[in-house]
Coordinates of C-alpha atoms and ligand atoms in Angstrom, one line a residue:
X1 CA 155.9 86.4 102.4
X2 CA 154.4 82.9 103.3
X3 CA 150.7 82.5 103.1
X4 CA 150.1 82.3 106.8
X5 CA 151.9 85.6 107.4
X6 CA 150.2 86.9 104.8
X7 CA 146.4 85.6 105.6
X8 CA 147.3 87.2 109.0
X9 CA 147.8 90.8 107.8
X10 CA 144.6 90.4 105.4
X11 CA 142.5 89.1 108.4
X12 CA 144.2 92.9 110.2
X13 CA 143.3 95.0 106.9
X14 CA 139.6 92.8 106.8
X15 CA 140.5 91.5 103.5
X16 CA 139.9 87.8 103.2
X17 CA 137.9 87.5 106.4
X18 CA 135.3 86.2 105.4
X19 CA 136.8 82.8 104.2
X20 CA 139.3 82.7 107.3
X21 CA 136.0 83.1 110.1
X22 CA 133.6 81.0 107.9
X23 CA 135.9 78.3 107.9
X24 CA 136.4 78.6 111.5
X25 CA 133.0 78.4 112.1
X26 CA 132.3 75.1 109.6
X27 CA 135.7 73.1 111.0
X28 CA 133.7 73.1 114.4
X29 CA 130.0 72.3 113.1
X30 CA 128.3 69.1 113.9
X31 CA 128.6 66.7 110.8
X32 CA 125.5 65.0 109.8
X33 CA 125.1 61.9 111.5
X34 CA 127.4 62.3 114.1
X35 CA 125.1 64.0 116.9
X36 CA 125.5 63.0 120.3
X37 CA 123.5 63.9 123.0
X38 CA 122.4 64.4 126.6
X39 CA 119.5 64.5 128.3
X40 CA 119.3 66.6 131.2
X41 CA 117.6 65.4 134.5
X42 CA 114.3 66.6 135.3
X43 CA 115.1 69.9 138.3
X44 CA 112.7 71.5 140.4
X45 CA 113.0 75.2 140.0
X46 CA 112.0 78.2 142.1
X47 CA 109.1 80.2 141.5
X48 CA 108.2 83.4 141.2
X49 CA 104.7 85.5 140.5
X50 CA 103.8 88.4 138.3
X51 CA 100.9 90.6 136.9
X52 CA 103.1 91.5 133.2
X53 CA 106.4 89.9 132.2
X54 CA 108.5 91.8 129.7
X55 CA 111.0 89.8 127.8
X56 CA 113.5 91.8 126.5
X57 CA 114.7 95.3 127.6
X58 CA 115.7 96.7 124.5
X59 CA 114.2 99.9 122.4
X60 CA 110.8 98.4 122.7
X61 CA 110.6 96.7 126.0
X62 CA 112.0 99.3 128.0
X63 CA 108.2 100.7 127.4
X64 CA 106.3 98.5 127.6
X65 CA 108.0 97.5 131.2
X66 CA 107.2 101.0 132.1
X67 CA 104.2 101.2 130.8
X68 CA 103.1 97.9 132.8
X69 CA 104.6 99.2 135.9
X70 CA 102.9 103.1 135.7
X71 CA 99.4 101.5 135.4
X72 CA 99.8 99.0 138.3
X73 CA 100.9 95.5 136.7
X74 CA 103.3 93.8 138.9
X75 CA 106.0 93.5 136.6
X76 CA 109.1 91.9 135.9
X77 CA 111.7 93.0 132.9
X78 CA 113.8 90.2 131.5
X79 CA 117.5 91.4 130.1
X80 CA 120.3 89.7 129.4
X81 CA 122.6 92.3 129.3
X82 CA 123.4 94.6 132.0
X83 CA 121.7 97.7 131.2
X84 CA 118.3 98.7 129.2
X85 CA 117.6 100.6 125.8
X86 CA 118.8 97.7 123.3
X87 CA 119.5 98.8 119.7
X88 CA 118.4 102.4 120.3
X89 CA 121.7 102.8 122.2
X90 CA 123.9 100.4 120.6
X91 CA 123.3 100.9 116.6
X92 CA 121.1 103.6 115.5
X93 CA 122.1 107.1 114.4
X94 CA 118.9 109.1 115.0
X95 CA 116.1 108.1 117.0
X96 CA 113.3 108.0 113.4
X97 CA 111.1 109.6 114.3
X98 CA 108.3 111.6 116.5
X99 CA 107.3 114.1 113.0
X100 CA 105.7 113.8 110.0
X101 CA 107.7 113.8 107.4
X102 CA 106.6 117.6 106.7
X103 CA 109.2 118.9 105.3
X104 CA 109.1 117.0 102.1
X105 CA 105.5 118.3 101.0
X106 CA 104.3 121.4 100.6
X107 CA 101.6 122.8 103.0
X108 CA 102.2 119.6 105.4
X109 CA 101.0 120.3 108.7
X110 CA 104.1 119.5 111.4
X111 CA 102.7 117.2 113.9
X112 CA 104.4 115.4 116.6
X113 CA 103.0 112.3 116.0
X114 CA 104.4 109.5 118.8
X115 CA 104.3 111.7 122.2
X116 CA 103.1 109.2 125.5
X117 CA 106.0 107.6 127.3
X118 CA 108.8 107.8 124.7
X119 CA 108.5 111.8 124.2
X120 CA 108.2 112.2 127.9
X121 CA 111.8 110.0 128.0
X122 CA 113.6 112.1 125.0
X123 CA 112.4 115.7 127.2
X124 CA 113.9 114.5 129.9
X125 CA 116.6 113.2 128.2
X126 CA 117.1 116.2 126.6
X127 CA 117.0 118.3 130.2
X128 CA 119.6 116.2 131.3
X129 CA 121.8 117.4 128.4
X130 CA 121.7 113.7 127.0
X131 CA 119.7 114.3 123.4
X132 CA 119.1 117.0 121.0
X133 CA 114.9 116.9 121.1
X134 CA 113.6 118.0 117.5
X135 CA 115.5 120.3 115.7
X136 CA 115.1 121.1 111.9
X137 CA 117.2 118.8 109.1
X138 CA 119.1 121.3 107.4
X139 CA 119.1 118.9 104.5
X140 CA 118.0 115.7 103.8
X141 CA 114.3 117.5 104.3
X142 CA 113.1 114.7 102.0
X143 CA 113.9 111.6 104.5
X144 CA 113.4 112.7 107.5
X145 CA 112.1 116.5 109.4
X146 CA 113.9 116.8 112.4
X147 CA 116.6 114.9 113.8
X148 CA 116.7 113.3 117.1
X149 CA 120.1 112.4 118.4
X150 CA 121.4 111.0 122.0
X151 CA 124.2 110.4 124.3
X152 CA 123.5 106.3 124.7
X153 CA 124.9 106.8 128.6
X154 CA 122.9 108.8 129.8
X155 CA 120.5 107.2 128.2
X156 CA 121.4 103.8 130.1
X157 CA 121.1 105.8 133.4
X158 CA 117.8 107.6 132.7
X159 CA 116.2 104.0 131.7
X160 CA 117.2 102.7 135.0
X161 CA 115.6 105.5 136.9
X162 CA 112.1 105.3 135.4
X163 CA 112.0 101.7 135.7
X164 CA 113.0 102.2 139.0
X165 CA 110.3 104.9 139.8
X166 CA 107.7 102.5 137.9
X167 CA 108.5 99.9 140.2
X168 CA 109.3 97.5 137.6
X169 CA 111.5 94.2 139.0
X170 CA 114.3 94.2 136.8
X171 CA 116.5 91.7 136.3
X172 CA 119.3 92.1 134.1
X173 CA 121.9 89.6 133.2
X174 CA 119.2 86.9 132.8
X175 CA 118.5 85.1 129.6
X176 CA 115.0 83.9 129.0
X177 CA 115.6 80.3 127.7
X178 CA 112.2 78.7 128.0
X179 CA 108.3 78.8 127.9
X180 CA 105.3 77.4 129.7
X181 CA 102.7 76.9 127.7
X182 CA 99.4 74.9 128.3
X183 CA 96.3 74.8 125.8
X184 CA 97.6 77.7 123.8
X185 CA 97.8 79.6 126.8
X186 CA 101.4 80.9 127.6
X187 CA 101.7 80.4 132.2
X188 CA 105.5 81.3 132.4
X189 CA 109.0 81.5 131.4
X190 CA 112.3 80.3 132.2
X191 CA 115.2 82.5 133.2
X192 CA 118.5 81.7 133.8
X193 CA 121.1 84.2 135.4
X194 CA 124.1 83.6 138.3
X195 CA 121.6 82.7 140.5
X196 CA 120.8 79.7 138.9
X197 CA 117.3 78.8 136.9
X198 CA 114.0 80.0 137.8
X199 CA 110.4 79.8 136.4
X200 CA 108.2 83.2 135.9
X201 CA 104.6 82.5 136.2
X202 CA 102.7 85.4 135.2
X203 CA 98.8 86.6 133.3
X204 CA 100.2 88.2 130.3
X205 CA 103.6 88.3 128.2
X206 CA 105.6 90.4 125.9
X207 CA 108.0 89.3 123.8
X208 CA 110.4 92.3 123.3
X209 CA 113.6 90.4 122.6
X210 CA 113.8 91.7 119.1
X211 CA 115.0 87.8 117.8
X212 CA 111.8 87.1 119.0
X213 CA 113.2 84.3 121.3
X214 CA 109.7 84.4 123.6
X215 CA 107.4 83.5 120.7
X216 CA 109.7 80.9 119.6
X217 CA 110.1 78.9 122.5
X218 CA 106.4 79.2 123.3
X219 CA 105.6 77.4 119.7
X220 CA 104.6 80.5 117.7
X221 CA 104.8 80.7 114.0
X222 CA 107.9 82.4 112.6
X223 CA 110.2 82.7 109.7
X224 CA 113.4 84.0 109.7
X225 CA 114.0 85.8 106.1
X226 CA 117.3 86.9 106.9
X227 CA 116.7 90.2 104.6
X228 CA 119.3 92.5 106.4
X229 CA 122.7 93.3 106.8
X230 CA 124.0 93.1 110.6
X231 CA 125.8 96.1 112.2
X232 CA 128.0 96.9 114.9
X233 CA 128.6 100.5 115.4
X234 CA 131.3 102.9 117.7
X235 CA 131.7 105.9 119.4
X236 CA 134.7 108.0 117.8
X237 CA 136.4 109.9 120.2
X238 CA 138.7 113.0 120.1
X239 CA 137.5 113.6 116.4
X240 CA 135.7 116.8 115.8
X241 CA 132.3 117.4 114.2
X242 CA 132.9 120.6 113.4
X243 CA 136.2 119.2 111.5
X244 CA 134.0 116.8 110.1
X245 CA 131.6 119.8 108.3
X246 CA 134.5 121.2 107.4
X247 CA 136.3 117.9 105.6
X248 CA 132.9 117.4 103.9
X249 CA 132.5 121.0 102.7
X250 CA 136.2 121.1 101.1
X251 CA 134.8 118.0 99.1
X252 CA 131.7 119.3 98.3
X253 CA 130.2 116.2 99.6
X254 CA 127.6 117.4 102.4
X255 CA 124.9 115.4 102.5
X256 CA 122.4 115.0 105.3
X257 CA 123.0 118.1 108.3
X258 CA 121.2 119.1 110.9
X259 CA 122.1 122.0 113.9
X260 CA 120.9 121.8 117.3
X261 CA 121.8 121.6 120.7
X262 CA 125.6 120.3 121.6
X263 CA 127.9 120.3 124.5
X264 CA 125.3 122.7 125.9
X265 CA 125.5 125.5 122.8
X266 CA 122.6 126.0 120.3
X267 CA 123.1 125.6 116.8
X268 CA 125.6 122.7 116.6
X269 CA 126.3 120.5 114.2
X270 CA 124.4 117.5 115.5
X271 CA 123.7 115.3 112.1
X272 CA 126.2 114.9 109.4
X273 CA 126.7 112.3 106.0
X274 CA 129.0 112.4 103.4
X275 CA 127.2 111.8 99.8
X276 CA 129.5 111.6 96.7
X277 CA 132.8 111.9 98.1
X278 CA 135.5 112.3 95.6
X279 CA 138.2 110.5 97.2
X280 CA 138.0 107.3 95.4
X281 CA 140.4 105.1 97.6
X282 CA 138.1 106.1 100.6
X283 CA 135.2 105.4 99.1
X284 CA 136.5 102.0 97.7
X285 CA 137.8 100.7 101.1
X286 CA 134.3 102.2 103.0
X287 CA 132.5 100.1 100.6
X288 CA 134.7 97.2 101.3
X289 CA 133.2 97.5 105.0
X290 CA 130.4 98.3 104.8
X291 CA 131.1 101.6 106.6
X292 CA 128.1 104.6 106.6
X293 CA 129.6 107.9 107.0
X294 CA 126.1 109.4 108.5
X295 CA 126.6 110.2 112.3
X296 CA 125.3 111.9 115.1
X297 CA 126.4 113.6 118.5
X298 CA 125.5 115.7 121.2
X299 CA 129.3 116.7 122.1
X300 CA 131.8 118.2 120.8
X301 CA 134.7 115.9 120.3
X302 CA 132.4 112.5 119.6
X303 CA 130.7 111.0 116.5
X304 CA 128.1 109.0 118.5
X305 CA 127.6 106.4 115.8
X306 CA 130.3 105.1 112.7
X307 CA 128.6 102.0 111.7
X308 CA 130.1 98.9 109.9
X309 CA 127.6 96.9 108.0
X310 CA 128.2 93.0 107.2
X311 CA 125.6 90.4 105.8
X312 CA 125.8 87.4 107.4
X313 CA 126.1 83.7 105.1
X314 CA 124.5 81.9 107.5
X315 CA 121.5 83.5 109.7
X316 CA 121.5 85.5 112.8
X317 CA 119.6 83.0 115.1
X318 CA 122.5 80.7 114.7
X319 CA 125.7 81.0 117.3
X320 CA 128.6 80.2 115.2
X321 CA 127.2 82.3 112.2
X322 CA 127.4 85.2 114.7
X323 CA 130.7 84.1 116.4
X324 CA 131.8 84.2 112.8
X325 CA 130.5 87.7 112.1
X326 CA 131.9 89.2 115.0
X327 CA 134.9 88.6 114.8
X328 CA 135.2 90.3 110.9
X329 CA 132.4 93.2 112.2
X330 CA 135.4 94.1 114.8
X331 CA 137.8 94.1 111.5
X332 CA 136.1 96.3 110.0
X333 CA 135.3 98.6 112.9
X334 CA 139.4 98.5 113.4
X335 CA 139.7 99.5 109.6
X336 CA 136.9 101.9 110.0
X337 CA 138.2 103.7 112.4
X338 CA 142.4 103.7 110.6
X339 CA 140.2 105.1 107.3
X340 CA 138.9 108.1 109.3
X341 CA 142.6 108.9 111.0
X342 CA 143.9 108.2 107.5
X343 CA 141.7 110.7 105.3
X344 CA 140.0 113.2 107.8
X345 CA 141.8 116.2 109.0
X346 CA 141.8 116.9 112.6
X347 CA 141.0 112.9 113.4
X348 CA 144.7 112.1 113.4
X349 CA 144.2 111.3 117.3
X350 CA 140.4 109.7 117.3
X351 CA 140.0 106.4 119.2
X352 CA 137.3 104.2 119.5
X353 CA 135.7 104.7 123.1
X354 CA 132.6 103.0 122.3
X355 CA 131.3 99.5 120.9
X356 CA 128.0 97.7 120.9
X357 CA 128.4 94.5 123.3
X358 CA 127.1 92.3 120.9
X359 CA 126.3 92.9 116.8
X360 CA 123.2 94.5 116.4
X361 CA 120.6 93.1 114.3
X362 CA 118.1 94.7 112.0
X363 CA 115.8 91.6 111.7
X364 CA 115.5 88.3 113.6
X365 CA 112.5 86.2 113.5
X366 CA 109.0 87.3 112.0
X367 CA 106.5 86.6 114.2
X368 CA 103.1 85.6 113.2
X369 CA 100.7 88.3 114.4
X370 CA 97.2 88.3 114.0
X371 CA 97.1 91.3 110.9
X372 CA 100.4 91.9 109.2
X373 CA 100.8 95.7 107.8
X374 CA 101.4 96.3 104.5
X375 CA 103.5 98.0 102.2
X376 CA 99.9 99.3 101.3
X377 CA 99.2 100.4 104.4
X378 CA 102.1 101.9 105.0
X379 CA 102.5 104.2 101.6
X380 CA 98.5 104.7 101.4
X381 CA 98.4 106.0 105.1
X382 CA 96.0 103.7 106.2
X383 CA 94.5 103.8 109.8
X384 CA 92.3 101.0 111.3
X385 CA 89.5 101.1 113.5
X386 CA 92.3 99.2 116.6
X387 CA 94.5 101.5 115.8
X388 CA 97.6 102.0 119.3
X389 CA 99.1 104.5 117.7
X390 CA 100.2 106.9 114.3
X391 CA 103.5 107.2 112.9
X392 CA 105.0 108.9 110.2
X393 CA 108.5 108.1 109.5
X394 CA 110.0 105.3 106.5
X395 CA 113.3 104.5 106.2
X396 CA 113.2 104.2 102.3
X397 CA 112.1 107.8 102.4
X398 CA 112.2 109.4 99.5
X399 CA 111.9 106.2 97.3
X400 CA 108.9 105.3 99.4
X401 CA 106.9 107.8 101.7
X402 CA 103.8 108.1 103.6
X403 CA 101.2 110.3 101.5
X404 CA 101.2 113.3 101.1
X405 CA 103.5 113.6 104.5
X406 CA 101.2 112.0 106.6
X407 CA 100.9 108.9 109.2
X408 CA 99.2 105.0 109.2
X409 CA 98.0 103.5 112.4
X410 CA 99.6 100.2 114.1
X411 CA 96.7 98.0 114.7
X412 CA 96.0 96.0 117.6
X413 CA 96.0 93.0 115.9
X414 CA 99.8 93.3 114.3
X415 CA 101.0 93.1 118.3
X416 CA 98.8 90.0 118.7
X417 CA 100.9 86.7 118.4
X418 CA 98.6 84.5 116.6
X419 CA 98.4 81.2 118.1
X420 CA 98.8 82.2 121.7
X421 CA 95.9 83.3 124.2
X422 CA 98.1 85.9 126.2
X423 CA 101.1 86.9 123.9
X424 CA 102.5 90.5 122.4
X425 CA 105.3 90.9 120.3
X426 CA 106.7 94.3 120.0
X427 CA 109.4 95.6 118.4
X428 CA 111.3 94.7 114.9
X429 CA 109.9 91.2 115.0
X430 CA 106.5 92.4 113.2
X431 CA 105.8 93.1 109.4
X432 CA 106.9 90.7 106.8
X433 CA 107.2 92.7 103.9
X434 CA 110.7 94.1 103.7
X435 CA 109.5 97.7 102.6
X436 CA 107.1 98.1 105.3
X437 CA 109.6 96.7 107.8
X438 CA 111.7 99.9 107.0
X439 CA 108.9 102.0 108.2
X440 CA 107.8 99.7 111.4
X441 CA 111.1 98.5 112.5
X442 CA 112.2 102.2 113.9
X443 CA 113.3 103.1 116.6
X444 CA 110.0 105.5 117.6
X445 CA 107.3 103.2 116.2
X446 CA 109.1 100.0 118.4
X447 CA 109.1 102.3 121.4
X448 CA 105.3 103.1 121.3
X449 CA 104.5 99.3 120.2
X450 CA 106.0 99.1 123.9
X451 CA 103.6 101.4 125.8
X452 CA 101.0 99.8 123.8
X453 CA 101.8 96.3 124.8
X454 CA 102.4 97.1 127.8
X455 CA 99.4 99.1 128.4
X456 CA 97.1 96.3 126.8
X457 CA 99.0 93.2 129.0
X458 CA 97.9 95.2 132.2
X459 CA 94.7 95.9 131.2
X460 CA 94.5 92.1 130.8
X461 CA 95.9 90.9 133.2
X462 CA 93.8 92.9 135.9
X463 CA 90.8 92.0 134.5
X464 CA 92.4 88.1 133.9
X465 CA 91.5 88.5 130.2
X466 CA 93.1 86.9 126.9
X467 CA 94.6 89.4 124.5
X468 CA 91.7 88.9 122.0
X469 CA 88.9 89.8 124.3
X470 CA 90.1 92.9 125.6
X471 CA 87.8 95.7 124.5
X472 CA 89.6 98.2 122.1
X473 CA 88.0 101.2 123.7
X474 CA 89.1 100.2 126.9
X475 CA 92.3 100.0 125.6
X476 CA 92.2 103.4 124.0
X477 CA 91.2 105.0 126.7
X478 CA 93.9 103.8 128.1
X479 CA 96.8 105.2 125.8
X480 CA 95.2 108.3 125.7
X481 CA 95.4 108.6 129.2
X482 CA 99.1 107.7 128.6
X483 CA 99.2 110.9 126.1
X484 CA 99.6 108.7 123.3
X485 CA 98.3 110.5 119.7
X486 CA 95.7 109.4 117.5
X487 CA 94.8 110.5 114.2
X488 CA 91.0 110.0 114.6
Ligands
LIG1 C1 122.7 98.9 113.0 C2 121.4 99.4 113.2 C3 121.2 100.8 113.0 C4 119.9 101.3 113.1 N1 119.7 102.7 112.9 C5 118.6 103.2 113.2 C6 118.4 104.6 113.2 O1 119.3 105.4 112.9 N2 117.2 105.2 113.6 C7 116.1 104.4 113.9 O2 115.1 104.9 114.2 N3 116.2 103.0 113.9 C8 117.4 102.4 113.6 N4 117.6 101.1 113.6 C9 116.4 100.3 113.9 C10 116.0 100.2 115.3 O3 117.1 100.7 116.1 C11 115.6 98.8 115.8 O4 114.8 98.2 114.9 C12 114.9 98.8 117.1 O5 115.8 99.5 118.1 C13 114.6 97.4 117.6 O6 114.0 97.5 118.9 P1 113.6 96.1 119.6 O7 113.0 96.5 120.9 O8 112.8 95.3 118.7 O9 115.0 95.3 119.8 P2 116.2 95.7 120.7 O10 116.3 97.1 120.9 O11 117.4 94.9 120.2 O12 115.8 95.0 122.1 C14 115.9 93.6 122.3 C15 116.4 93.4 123.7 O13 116.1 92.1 124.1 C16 117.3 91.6 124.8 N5 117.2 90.1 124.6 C17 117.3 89.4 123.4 N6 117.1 88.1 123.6 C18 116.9 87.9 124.9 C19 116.7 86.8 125.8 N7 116.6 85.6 125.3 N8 116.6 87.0 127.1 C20 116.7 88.3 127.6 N9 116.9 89.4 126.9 C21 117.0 89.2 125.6 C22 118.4 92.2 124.1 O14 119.6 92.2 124.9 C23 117.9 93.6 123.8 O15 118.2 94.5 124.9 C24 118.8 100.5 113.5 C25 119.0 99.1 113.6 C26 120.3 98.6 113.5 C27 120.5 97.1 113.7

């Protein structure tokens, strides 16, 4: 075989990838020294007014846009891609988590810890036939209770309408690209869609991007520690969860399981992970991908989430590092999906009817925030006299948990962006420390950093306040009014 046939069919298996994209990516790079540029001419741009603007309309802005809107804020959602939700619909397996983690200790009380605006979405998500709500784990009882899954359409579609109801301007399709900032006080953004450029003034600001792309642009302090692998993930259609359980039970390799609600029948298989397989080939060429065989549905015939896992060389806030890594995420999600025909009984005919538009990241840039929580904080169950809310789910569960089963508090302060008169950051952008960043970067605790932010940039902005003189009781009144739960 020549080499170039043969590089071809290892870039098809996802063998040798890597090299093959990476050099792609460095053959086009700028040398040193060699820069040219262009300065663009000065252009007067439209303008448009706002109470609260919401960058971002992912996991955690999607809540905070309605949070804004519900209160009163004139508000205006900023999303570049056609639809809301963000990684909640496009990587995750289980929306972690609205319990304590009570099934791990004994005696633990089970609370429902996040409730406000997120619950109310997952019960109506769950009316609509869309999500599973809280049933039980079966096993796994040590990471996490219950196991919230979700159809990510109807998920889309039931944004949408409570934006829509909250009166929230929404433009998707628009990038922010710029910030306004005078005397540490951010005045507007830039946006730029098909309709050309455009400059948001508004009070206060939310960065929800998830990269952190606000904060950025409007000077903030950030790092970008490039501590995670990145992800694309697809919907597996025609294959069978029930011949799923069944595969994994011939193997004796059942790990995590939960029953609940599917294709509108209780006591479905609705969570399922192999652990220990003993088919070494398929467990040599998973590896090889990066492939997680934990999913989650809430029909019959569909595994919601297969995910394919890649580190990136370079970092994921540069473009050709990312071109480069997806392109090989898409080989793997090709081999990924040959491996489960290949091996799994009953998925001889599964497709893949489902992709995320873009790879999903699992950290951008940290932003500086005015307290950062702590892997302290976070195992110790520590609550603080701002606290916005209690949450009791860690990713690194059972290696590290909350005590005793319990919850910490998400201060005020960590949603501050330090620096900036009128700035939030919400979302996975917070937390330094990697093992506390497993705990605050889920999906349930980004969602309620939203109705936080959001609530706290209206509050401001009707009363024409910076971030740091808003009065915390004022504020807490606030969530609690928006049925948000506090420990104390
Ligand atoms: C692969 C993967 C699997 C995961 N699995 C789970 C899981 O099973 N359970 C769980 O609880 N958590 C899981 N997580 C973690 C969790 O899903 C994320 O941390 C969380 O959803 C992040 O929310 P966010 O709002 O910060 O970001 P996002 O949800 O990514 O939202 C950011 C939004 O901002 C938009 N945006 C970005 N830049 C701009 C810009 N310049 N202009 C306009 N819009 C912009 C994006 O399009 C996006 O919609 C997973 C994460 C990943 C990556």
């Amino acid at each position: 075989m020549k080499r170039r046939e043969f590089s071809k069919l290892m870039v098809a298996l996802g063998v040798g990838a890597k090299t093959t994209f990476a050099e792609q990516s460095k053959e086009s790079s700028i040398q040193p020294g060699k820069a040219e540029y262009y300065t663009e001419p000065a252009k007067k741009l439209p303008v448009r007014h706002f109470d609260v603007v919401i960058a971002g309309g992912g996991t955690a802005g999607l809540f905070a846009a309605i949070a804004a809107g519900r209160q009163g804020a004139k508000t205006m959602l900023i999303e570049s891609k056609g639809y809301c939700g963000g990684i909640a619909v496009e990587g995750g397996t289980a929306i972690h988590s609205f319990y304590n983690l009570y099934t791990a200790f004994e005696n633990c009380p089970k609370v429902q810890v996040v409730r406000g605006f997120p619950a109310e979405f997952i019960d109506t998500l769950t009316a609509m036939g869309g999500c599973t709500g809280y049933p039980e784990m079966e096993r796994g009882r040590e990471y996490d209770s219950i196991c919230t899954a979700i159809d990510t359409e109807l998920y889309k579609i039931l944004a949408f309408r409570l934006l829509k109801e909250a009166d929230v301007f929404v433009a998707v399709n628009t990038m922010l690209t710029g910030a306004i900032v005078k005397d540490s006080r951010l005045r507007g953004v830039i946006t730029e869609s098909r309709s050309g450029r455009e400059a948001i003034m508004a009070k206060s600001f939310i960065d929800c991007t998830g990269y952190g792309d606000l904060c950025a642009h409007a000077g903030a302090e950030f790092e970008v520690p490039n501590d995670y692998a990145s992800c694309n993930s697809f919907g597996f259609a025609n294959a069978s969860i029930d011949d799923y359980y069944e595969f994994l039970k011939s193997h004796d390799a059942l790990g995590q399981m939960c029953r609940g609600p599917r294709s509108g029948e209780e006591n479905k298989f609705v969570r399922m992970g192999a652990e220990q397989l003993d088919i070494p080939e398929l467990r040599e060429e998973a590896e090889k991908i990066g492939m997680s065989m934990v999913t989650t549905t809430v029909h019959d015939n569909y595994l919601m989430y297969i995910k394919c896992n890649y580190k990136i060389p370079g970092t994921v806030v540069n473009r050709d590092d990312v071109a480069a890594a997806e392109m090989e995420i898409r080989d793997r999600m090709a081999r990924a999906a040959e491996l489960l025909r290949e091996y799994i009984p009953g998925f001889e005919k599964a497709f893949i009817a489902r992709t995320s538009p873009s790879l999903c990241i699992r950290r951008g840039r940290l932003i500086k925030c005015d307290y950062d929580i702590a892997h302290e904080d976070v195992i110790n169950g520590r609550h603080f006299d701002d606290d916005t809310f209690a949450y009791g789910f860690h990713d690194m569960a059972p290696k590290y948990q909350i005590k005793d089963g319990g919850t910490y508090g998400i201060p005020y302060r960590a949603l501050c962006v330090k620096g900036i008169e009128n700035l939030y950051a919400a979302g996975m952008m917070i937390t330094s420390d990697h093992r506390a960043h497993m705990s605050t970067r889920n999906t349930v605790s980004c969602m309620a950093q939203g109705q936080a932010t959001g609530t706290a940039a209206t509050l401001c902005a009707q009363k024409n306040l910076g971030s740091r003189d808003l009065k915390y009781s004022d504020l807490k009144a606030a969530l609690l009014k928006g049925n948000v739960y506090f420990v104390s």
